[in-house]
Coordinates of C-alpha atoms in Angstrom, one line a residue:
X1 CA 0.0 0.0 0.0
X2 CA 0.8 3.8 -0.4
X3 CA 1.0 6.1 2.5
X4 CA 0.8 10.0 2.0
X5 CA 1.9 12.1 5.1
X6 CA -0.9 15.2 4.9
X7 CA 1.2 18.8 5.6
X8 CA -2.2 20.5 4.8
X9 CA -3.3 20.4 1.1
X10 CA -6.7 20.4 0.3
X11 CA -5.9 17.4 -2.1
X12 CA -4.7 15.5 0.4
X13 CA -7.4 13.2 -0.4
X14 CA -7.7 13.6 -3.9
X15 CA -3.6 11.9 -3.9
X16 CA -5.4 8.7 -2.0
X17 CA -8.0 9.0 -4.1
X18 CA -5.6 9.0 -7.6
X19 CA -3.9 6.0 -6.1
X20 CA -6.6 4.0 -5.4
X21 CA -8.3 4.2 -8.8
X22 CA -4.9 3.0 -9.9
X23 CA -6.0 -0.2 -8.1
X24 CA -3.8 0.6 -5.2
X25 CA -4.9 0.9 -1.2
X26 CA -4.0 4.2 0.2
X27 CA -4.4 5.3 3.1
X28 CA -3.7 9.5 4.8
X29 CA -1.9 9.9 8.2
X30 CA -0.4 13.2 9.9
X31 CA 3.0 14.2 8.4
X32 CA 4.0 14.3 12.5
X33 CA 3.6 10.5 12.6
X34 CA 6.9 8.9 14.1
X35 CA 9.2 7.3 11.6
X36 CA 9.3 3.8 13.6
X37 CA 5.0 3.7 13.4
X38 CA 5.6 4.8 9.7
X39 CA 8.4 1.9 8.6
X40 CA 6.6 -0.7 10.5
X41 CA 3.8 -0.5 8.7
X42 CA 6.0 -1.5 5.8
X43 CA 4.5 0.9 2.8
X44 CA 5.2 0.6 -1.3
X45 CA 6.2 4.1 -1.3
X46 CA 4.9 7.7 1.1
X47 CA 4.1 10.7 -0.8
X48 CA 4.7 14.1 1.0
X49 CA 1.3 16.3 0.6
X50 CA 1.0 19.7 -0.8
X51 CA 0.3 22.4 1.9
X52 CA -0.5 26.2 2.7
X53 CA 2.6 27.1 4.8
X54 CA 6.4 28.2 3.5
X55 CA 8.8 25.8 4.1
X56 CA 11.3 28.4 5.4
X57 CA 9.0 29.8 7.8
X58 CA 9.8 29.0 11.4
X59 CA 8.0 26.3 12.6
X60 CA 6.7 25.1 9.5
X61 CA 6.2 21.0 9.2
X62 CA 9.0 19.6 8.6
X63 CA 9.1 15.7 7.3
X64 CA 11.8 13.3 9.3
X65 CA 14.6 12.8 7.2
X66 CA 15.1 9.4 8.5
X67 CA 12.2 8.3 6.0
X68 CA 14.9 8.9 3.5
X69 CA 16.8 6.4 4.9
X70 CA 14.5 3.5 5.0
X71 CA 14.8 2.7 1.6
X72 CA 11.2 3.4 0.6
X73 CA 10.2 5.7 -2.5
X74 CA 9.1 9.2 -1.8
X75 CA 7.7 11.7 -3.7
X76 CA 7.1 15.3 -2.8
X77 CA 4.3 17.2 -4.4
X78 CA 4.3 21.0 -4.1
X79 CA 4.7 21.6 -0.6
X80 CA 5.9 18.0 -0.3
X81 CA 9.1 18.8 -2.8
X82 CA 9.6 22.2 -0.9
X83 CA 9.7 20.8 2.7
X84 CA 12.6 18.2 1.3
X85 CA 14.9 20.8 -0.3
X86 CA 14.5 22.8 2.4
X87 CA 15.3 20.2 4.5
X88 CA 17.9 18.4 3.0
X89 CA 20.2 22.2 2.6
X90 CA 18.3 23.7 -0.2
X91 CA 16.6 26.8 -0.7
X92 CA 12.8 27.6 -0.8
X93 CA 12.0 31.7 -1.7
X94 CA 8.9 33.3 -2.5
X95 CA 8.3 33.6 -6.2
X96 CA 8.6 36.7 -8.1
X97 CA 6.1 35.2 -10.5
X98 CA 3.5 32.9 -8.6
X99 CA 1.5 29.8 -10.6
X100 CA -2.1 29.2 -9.8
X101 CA -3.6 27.4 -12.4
X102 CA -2.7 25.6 -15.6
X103 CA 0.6 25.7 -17.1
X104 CA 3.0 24.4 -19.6
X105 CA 5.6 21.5 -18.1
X106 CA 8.9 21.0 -19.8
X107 CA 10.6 17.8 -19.6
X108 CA 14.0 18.3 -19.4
X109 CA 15.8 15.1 -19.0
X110 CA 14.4 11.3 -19.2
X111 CA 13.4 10.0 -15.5
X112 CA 11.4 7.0 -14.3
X113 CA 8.7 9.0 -13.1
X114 CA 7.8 10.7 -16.4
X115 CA 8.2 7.6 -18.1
X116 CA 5.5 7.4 -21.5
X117 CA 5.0 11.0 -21.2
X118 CA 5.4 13.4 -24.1
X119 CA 8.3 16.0 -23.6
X120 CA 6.1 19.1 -22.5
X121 CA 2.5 18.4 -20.4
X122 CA 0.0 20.4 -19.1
X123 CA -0.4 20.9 -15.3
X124 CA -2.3 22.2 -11.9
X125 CA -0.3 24.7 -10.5
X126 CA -1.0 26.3 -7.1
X127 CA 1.6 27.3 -5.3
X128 CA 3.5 31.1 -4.4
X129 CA 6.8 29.3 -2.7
X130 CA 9.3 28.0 -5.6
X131 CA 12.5 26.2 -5.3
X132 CA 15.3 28.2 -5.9
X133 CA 18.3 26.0 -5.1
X134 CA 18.2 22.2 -5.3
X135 CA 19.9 19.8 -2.4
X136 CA 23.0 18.3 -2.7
X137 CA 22.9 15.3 -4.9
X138 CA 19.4 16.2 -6.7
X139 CA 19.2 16.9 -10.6
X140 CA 16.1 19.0 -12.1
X141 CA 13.8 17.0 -14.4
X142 CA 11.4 19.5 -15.3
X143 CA 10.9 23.0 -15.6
X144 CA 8.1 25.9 -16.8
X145 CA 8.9 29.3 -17.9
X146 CA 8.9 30.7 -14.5
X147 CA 9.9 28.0 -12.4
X148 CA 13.5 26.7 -13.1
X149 CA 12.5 23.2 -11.4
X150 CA 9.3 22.2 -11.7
X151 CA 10.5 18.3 -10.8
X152 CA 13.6 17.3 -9.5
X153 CA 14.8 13.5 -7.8
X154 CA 17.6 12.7 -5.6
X155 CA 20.1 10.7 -8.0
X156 CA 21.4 8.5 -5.2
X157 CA 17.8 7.4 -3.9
X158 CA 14.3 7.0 -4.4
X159 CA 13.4 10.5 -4.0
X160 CA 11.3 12.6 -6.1
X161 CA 9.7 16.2 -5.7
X162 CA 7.0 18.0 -8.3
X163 CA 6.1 21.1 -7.5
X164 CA 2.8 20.4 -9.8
X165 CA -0.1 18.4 -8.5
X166 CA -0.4 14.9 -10.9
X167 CA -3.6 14.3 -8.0
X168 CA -5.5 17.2 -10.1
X169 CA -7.9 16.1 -12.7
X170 CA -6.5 19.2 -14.6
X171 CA -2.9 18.1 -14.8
X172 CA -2.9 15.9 -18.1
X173 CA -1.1 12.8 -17.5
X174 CA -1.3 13.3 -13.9
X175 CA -2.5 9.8 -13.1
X176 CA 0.2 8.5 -15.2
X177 CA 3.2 10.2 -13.2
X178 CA 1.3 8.3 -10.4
X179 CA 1.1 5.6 -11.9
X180 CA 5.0 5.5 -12.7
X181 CA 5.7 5.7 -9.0
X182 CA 3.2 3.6 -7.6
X183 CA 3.9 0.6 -10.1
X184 CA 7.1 1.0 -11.7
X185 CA 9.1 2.7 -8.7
X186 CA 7.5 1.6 -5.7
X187 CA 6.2 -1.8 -7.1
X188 CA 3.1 -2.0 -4.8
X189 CA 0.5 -4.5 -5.7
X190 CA -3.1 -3.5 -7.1
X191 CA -5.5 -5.2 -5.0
X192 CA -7.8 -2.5 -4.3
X193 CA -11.3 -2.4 -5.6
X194 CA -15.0 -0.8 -4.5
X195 CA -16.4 -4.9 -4.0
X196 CA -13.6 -4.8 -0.9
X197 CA -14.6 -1.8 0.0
X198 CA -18.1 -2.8 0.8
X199 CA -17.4 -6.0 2.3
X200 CA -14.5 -4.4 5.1
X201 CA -17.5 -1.5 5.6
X202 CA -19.8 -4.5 6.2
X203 CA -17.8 -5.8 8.6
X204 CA -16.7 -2.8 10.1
X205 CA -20.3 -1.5 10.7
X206 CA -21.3 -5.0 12.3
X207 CA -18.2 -4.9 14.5
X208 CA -18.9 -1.1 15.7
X209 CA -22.9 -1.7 15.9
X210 CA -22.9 -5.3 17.0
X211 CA -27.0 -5.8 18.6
X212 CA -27.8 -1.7 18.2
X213 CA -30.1 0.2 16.3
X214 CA -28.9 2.5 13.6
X215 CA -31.1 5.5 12.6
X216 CA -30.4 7.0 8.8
X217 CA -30.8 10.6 7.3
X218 CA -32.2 10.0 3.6
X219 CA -32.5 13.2 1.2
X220 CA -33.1 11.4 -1.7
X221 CA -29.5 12.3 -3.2
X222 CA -27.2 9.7 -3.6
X223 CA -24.4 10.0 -0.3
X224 CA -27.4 9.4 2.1
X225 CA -29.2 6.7 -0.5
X226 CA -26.0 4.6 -0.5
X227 CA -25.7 5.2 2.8
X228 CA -28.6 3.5 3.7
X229 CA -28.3 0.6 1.4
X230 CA -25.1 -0.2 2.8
X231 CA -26.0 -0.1 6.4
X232 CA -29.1 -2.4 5.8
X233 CA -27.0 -4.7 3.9
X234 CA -25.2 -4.6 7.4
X235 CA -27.5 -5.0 10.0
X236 CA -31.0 -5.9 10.5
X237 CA -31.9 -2.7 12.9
X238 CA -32.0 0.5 10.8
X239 CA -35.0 3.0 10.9
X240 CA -34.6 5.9 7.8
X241 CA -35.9 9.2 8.1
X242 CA -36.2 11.3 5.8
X243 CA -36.6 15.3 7.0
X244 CA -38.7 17.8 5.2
X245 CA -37.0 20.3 6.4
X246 CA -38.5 23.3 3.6
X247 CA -35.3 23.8 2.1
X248 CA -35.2 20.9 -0.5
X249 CA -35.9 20.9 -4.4
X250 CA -38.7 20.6 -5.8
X251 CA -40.0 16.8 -5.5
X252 CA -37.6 15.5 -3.6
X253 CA -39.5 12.8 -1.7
X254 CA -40.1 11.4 -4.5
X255 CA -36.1 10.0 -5.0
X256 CA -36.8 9.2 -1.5
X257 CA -40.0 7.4 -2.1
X258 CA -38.4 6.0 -5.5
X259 CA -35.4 4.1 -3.3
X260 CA -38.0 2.7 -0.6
X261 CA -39.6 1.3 -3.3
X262 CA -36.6 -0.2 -5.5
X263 CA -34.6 -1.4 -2.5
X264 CA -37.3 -2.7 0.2
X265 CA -35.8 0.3 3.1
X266 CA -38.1 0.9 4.9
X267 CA -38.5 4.8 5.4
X268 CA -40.6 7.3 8.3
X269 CA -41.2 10.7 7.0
X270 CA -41.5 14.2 9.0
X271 CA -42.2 17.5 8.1
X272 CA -40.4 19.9 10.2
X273 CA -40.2 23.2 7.2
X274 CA -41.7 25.4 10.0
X275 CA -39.0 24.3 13.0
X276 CA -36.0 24.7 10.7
X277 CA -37.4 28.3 9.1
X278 CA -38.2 29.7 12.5
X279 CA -34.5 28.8 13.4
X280 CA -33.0 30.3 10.2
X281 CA -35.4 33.5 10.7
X282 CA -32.9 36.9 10.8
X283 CA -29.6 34.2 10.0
X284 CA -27.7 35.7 7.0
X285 CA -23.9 34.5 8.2
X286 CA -23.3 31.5 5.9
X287 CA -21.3 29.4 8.7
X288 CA -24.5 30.2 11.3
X289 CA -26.8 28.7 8.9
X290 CA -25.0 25.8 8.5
X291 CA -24.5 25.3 12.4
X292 CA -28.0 26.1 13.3
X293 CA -29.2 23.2 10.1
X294 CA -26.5 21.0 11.7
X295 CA -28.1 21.2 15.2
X296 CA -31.8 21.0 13.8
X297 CA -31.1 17.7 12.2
X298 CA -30.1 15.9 15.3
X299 CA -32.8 17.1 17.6
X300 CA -35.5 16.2 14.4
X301 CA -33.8 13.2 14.7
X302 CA -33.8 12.4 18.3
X303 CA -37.2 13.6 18.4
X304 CA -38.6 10.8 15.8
X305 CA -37.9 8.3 17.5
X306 CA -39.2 6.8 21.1
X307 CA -37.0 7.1 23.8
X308 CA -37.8 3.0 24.9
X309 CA -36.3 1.8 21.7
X310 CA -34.1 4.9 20.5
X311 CA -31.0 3.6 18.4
X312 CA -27.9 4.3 19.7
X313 CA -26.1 5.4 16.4
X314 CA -26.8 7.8 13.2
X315 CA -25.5 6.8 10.4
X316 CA -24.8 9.8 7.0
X317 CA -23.7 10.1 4.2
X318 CA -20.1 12.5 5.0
X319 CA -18.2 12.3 1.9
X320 CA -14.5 13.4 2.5
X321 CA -15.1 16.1 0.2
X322 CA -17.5 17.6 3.2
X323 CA -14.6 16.6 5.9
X324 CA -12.1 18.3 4.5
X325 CA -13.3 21.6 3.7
X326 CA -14.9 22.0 7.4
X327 CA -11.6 20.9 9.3
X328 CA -8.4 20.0 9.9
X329 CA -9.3 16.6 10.6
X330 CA -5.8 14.8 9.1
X331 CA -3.5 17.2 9.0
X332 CA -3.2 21.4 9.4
X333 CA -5.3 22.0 6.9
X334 CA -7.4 25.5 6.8
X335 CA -11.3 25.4 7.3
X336 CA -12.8 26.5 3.8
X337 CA -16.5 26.2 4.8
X338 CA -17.9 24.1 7.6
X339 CA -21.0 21.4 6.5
X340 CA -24.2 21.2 8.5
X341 CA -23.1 17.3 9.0
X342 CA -19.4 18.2 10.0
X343 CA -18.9 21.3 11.1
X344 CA -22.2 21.7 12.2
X345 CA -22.6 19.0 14.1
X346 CA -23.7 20.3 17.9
X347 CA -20.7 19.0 20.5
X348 CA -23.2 16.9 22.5
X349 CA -25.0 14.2 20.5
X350 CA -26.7 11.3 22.1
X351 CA -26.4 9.2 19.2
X352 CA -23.0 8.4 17.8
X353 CA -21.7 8.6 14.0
X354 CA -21.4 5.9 11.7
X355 CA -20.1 7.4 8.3
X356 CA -19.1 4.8 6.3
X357 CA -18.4 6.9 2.9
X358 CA -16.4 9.5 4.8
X359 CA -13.2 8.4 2.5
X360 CA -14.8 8.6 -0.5
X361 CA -15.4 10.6 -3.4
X362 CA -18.6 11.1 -5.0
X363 CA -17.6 9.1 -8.6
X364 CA -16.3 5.9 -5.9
X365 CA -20.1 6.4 -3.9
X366 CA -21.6 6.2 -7.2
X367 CA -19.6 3.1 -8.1
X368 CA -20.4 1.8 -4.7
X369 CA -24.1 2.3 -5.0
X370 CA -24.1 0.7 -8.3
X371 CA -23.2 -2.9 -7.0
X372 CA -25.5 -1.9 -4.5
X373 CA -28.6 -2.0 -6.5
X374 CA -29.3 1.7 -5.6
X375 CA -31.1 3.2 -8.8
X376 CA -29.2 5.0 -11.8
X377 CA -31.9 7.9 -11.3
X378 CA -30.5 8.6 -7.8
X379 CA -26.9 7.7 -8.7
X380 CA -26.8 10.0 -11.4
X381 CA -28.5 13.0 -9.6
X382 CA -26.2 16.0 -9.3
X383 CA -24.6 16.5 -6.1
X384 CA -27.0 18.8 -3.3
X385 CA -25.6 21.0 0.0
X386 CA -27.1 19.1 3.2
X387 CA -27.7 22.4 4.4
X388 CA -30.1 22.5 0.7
X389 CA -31.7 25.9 -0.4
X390 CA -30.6 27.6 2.8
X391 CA -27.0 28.4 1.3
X392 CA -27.7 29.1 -2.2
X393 CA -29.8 32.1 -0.9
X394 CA -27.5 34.5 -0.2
X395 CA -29.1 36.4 3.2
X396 CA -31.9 35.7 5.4
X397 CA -34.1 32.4 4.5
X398 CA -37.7 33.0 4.2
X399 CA -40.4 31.1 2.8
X400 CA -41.0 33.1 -0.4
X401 CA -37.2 33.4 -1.1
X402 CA -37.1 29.6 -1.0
X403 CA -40.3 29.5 -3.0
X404 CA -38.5 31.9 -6.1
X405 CA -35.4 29.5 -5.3
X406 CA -36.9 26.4 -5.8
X407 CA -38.6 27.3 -8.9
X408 CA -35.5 28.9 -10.8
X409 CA -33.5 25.7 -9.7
X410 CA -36.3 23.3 -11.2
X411 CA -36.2 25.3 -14.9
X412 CA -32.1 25.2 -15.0
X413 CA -32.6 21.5 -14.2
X414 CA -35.2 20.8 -16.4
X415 CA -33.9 22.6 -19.5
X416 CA -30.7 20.6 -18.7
X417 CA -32.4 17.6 -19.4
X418 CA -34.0 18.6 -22.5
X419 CA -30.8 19.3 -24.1
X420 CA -29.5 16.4 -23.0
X421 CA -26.3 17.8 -20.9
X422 CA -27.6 16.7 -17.5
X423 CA -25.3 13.5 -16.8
X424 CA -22.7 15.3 -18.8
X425 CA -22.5 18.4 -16.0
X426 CA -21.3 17.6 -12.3
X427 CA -23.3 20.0 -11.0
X428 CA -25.6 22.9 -11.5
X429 CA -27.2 25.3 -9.6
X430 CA -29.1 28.7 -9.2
X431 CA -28.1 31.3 -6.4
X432 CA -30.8 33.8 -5.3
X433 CA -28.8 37.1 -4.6
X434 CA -29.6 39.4 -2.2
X435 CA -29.8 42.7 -4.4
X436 CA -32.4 43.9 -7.4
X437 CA -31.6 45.5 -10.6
X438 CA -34.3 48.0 -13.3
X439 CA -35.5 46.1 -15.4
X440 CA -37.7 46.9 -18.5
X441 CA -41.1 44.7 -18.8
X442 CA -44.1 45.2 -20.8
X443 CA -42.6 49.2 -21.7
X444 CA -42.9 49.4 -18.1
X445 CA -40.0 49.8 -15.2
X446 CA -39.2 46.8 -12.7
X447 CA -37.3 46.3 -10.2
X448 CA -36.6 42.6 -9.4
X449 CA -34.3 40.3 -7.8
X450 CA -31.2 39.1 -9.4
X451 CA -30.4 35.1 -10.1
X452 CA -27.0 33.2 -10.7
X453 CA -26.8 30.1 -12.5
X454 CA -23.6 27.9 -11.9
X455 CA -22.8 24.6 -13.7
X456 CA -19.1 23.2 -13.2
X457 CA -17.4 19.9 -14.8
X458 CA -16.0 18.0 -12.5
X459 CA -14.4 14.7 -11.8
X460 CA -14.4 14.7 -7.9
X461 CA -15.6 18.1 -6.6
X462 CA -12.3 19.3 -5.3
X463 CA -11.4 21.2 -8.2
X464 CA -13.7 22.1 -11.1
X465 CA -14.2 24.3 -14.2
X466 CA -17.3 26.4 -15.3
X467 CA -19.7 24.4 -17.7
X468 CA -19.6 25.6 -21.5
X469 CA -23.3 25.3 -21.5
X470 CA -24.5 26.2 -25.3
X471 CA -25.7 29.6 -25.7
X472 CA -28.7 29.0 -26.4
X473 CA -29.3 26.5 -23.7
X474 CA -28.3 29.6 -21.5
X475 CA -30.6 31.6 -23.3
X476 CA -33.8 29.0 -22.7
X477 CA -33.3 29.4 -19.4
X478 CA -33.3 32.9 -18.9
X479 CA -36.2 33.6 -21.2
X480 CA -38.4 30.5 -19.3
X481 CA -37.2 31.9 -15.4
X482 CA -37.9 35.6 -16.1
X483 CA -41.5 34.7 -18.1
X484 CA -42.7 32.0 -15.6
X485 CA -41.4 34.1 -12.4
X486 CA -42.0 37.0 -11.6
X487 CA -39.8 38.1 -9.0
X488 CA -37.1 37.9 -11.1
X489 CA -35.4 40.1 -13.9
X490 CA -32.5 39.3 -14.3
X491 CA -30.0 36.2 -15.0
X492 CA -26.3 36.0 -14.8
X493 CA -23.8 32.9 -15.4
X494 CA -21.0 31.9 -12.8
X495 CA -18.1 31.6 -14.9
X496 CA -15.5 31.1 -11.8
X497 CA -13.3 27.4 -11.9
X498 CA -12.6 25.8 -8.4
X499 CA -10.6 27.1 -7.1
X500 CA -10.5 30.0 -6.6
X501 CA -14.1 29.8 -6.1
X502 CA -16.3 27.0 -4.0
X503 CA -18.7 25.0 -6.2
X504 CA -21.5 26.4 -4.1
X505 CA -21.4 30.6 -2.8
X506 CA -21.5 29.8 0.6

């Protein structure tokens, strides 16, 4: 197996992630793990994580040189390669020129890890640190315009460094530098697949559970779905709820509905829209919303169920995706927006956690809930905020906010589907902003409220680009949401990739 040491990155995961599809188990620990825990695990090969701090900075993590003793292959990606040269005598400075985003790679000299790779590639860049002096005994490999060593390896070991980041979907041939150093250099064995996955979260739930009830949020989108399939294939003792809380789309419990039918889960339903709104009622802070939704859920939840035969767990569907943008739960990462089922999870819970996809990315959940029997209509629905309409309004949450909301996000999904570019999108979305524009209607003056419409490609969710939707998909839209509601008068069209923006606005 592959170990990566997390300094911080926010694809920290998406490295695991990259290695497993290879076919190769992965797992993330802290980057302060000792090196005698570390060797006697016996890895294939560690990779050093990117991260947000400067390697010269004191106190910065450092990684313990004695892993370069062990004999096992390393490779340093972006704050990963920095932390070596800086601590193996080299030198780390700020850049005159910083890289964030895509640029040209130029392969300078023939090395194991670019093996199969044509001479220049394209690549993720995100960093403002370069390397401006290699260690003793290292030899550049690579190199762009404005970074005189791009990749570099240690000629008397199995040490490599890119200061590019192969994890990111964006960096062509990134899975195939990977690759070269999982297979060829560190010759680990591919023996992981999504069937083991579910049989070791089988056992693992059984184990944790053993006689004890398990209680499961359902939305109707596909985390909690295969959530629930899986922990029913698990135990015999699971009670689903699904929570109207008056912040869903439009229809939803009918996915909900559609799954209890298709899978034999057996589901209770309660309508709380008028508990969570009179919570949310003056909230405009993005964080508070998702705290106060966070909270609600577990008192709904404790609430449902009698207190003479009240489960002892809660099982959701936390994809890591969630975990690692509300905390530094692996490493010292920096918060980027806390989730009502993370970060917003109150600090006194009677029922304990089961999160069984909390490692996962939303394309392996799919996969997961395919051999699972879940539905391809739920599998294939684009991903939704727990925290749902609450944080694509931008400001207070009322009822006729939500009811404009709902609406506009119905038309951008519908016309999706007519043009056939629904499974083809990762996500899209509509943001009610909290301002109004003139407007000219019927030769007479409005003044309206403003909508956003965001649709983003995406492989995993933690990095994406803006959707070329056709125009006159775009333009469908926008004629059918200012006809057909009349609180609005305007539409714009997110054009922001991931990062430097979120997927969602808040």
């Amino acid at each position: 197996h592959i170990i990566v040491l997390d300094f911080g990155s926010q694809y920290t995961q998406l490295i695991a992630r990259r290695v497993r599809e290879i076919g190769v188990y992965c797992e993330i620990l802290p980057y302060s793990m000792s090196i005698d825990e570390l060797v006697e695990r016996n890895p294939s090969g560690v990779v050093l994580s990117g991260g947000p701090r400067s390697a010269y900075e004191p106190g910065a993590p450092m990684p313990d040189l004695r892993l370069l003793k062990s004999g096992i292959p390393v490779l340093g990606i972006c704050y990963g390669m920095q932390a070596l040269v800086h601590a193996l005598g080299g030198k780390v400075a700020r850049a005159s020129h910083e890289e964030y985003g895509p640029r040209t790679v130029m392969i300078i000299r023939r090395n194991p890890i670019f093996e199969g790779l044509r001479r220049k590639i394209r690549v993720w860049m995100s960093h403002a640190d370069y390397v401006k002096k290699l260690p003793p005994g290292w030899k550049v490999i690579a190199r762009t315009e404005t970074c005189p060593f791009a990749a570099a390896h240690d000629r008397n070991a199995r040490v490599f460094g890119v200061q590019f980041h192969p994890e990111v979907s964006h960096t062509d041939s990134g899975t195939r530098v990977l690759r070269n150093f999982v297979l060829s250099i560190c010759k680990a064995p591919r023996n992981w697949t999504m069937k083991s996955f579910i049989q070791s979260t089988i056992d693992n739930i059984r184990r944790e559970v053993g006689e004890e009830g398990v209680l499961c949020a359902i939305s109707g989108g596909v985390d909690s779905s295969v959530t629930a399939v899986l922990v029913d294939r698990a135990i015999p003792r699971l009670t689903c709820i699904h929570v109207d809380n008056g912040l869903m789309r439009k229809n939803e419990s009918k996915a909900v509905k559609l799954l209890a039918r298709t899978t034999g889960l057996k589901v209770r339903y309660v309508h709380a829209a008028s508990r969570f709104l009179s919570k949310l009622r003056g909230v405009t802070d993005p964080e508070a919303k998702r705290r106060i939704i966070g909270r609600e859920f577990i008192r709904v939840f404790e609430d449902s169920v009698p207190k003479h035969r009240r489960p002892k767990f809660l099982a959701q569907g936390t994809l890591y995706p969630d975990v690692i943008e509300s905390m530094a739960h692996r490493g010292p990462s920096s918060t980027i927006k806390s989730h009502h089922n993370v970060g917003g999870l109150p600090r006194r819970m009677r029922l304990r956690l089961i999160e069984p996809l909390r490692d996962l990315f939303k394309d392996e959940v799919r996969e997961v809930g395919k051999l699972l029997g879940v539905p391809d209509e739920i599998l294939h629905r684009h991903p939704f905020p727990g925290p749902g309409l609450a944080v694509r309004i931008i400001g207070e949450v009322t009822k006729a906010r939500l009811r404009v909301l709902r609406e506009v996000d119905w038309i951008v999904v519908d016309e999706l589907k007519r043009a056939g570019l629904y499974e083809h999108i990762w996500q899209a979305l509509a943001v009610l902003l909290p301002v109004r524009t003139v407007g000219v209607m019927g030769d007479r003056r409005t003044y309206r409220s403003v909508v956003a419409i965001r649709a983003v490609t995406s492989r995993d969710g933690m990095t994406a680009d803006w959707a070329r939707i056709p125009e006159s998909v775009l333009e469908k839209m926008a004629t059918r949401i200012i006809n057909s509601i009349e609180q609005v008068n305007r539409v714009v069209y997110d054009i922001t990739p991931k990062p430097p923006g979120t997927i969602e606005w808040e």
